């Protein structure tokens, strides 16, 4: 008879463990979603930064050509 009381206790403990594991899984899924969103935003920002750098490089090259032309025209 003593064994019949232990088994329900084990089942209750197992049920509690499974509930904790499901909650942990849910939390991990949520954090993974948040991380994915952050990574996508970081990727978007990096692409925007790359675009701005490329634009700045082109502008600097154009400015360099302008300075070279002005230097030649001034006689220098």
Short mmCIF file of C-alpha atoms in Angstrom, two decimals:
data_model
loop_
_atom_site.label_atom_id
_atom_site.label_comp_id
_atom_site.label_asym_id
_atom_site.label_seq_id
_atom_site.Cartn_x
_atom_site.Cartn_y
_atom_site.Cartn_z
CA UNK A 1 0.00 0.00 0.00
CA UNK A 2 2.83 2.32 0.64
CA UNK A 3 3.89 2.14 -3.02
CA UNK A 4 0.50 3.43 -4.22
CA UNK A 5 1.14 6.68 -2.35
CA UNK A 6 4.62 7.13 -3.82
CA UNK A 7 3.59 6.76 -7.44
CA UNK A 8 1.11 9.70 -7.40
CA UNK A 9 3.83 11.82 -5.78
CA UNK A 10 6.22 10.87 -8.59
CA UNK A 11 3.59 11.66 -11.18
CA UNK A 12 2.95 15.03 -9.57
CA UNK A 13 6.69 15.73 -9.54
CA UNK A 14 7.02 14.64 -13.17
CA UNK A 15 4.05 16.81 -14.16
CA UNK A 16 5.63 19.77 -12.41
CA UNK A 17 8.95 19.15 -14.15
CA UNK A 18 7.21 18.94 -17.55
CA UNK A 19 5.35 22.18 -16.82
CA UNK A 20 8.63 23.87 -15.92
CA UNK A 21 10.24 22.57 -19.11
CA UNK A 22 7.34 23.85 -21.23
CA UNK A 23 7.62 27.27 -19.58
CA UNK A 24 11.38 27.31 -20.14
CA UNK A 25 10.81 26.37 -23.78
CA UNK A 26 8.23 29.14 -24.16
CA UNK A 27 10.62 31.69 -22.67
CA UNK A 28 13.47 30.52 -24.88
CA UNK A 29 11.23 30.81 -27.96
CA UNK A 30 10.31 34.36 -26.96
CA UNK A 31 13.96 35.31 -26.43
CA UNK A 32 14.92 33.77 -29.75
CA UNK A 33 12.22 35.82 -31.48
CA UNK A 34 13.47 38.97 -29.76
CA UNK A 35 17.06 38.14 -30.73
CA UNK A 36 15.98 37.54 -34.31
CA UNK A 37 14.24 40.93 -34.41
CA UNK A 38 17.34 42.63 -33.00
CA UNK A 39 19.58 40.88 -35.50
CA UNK A 40 17.34 41.95 -38.38
CA UNK A 41 17.38 45.54 -37.14
CA UNK A 42 21.16 45.44 -36.74
CA UNK A 43 21.47 44.06 -40.27
CA UNK A 44 19.24 46.85 -41.58
CA UNK A 45 21.32 49.47 -39.77
CA UNK A 46 24.56 47.98 -41.08
CA UNK A 47 23.24 48.06 -44.65
CA UNK A 48 22.23 51.69 -44.18
CA UNK A 49 25.68 52.48 -42.78
CA UNK A 50 27.32 50.74 -45.76
CA UNK A 51 25.13 52.77 -48.12
CA UNK A 52 26.11 56.01 -46.40
CA UNK A 53 29.81 55.10 -46.46
CA UNK A 54 29.62 54.33 -50.18
CA UNK A 55 27.90 57.66 -50.77
CA UNK A 56 30.56 59.47 -48.72
CA UNK A 57 33.36 57.76 -50.64
CA UNK A 58 31.82 58.81 -53.97
CA UNK A 59 31.38 62.37 -52.71
CA UNK A 60 34.99 62.45 -51.52
CA UNK A 61 36.22 61.15 -54.88
CA UNK A 62 34.18 63.83 -56.66
CA UNK A 63 35.57 66.47 -54.30
CA UNK A 64 39.12 65.22 -54.92
CA UNK A 65 38.60 65.57 -58.70
CA UNK A 66 37.20 69.06 -58.21
CA UNK A 67 40.19 70.06 -56.08
CA UNK A 68 42.56 68.65 -58.70
CA UNK A 69 40.81 70.61 -61.49
CA UNK A 70 40.84 73.82 -59.45
CA UNK A 71 44.50 73.29 -58.62
CA UNK A 72 45.35 72.86 -62.32
CA UNK A 73 43.25 75.89 -63.29
CA UNK A 74 44.84 78.06 -60.64
CA UNK A 75 48.23 77.04 -61.95
CA UNK A 76 49.35 74.93 -59.24
#
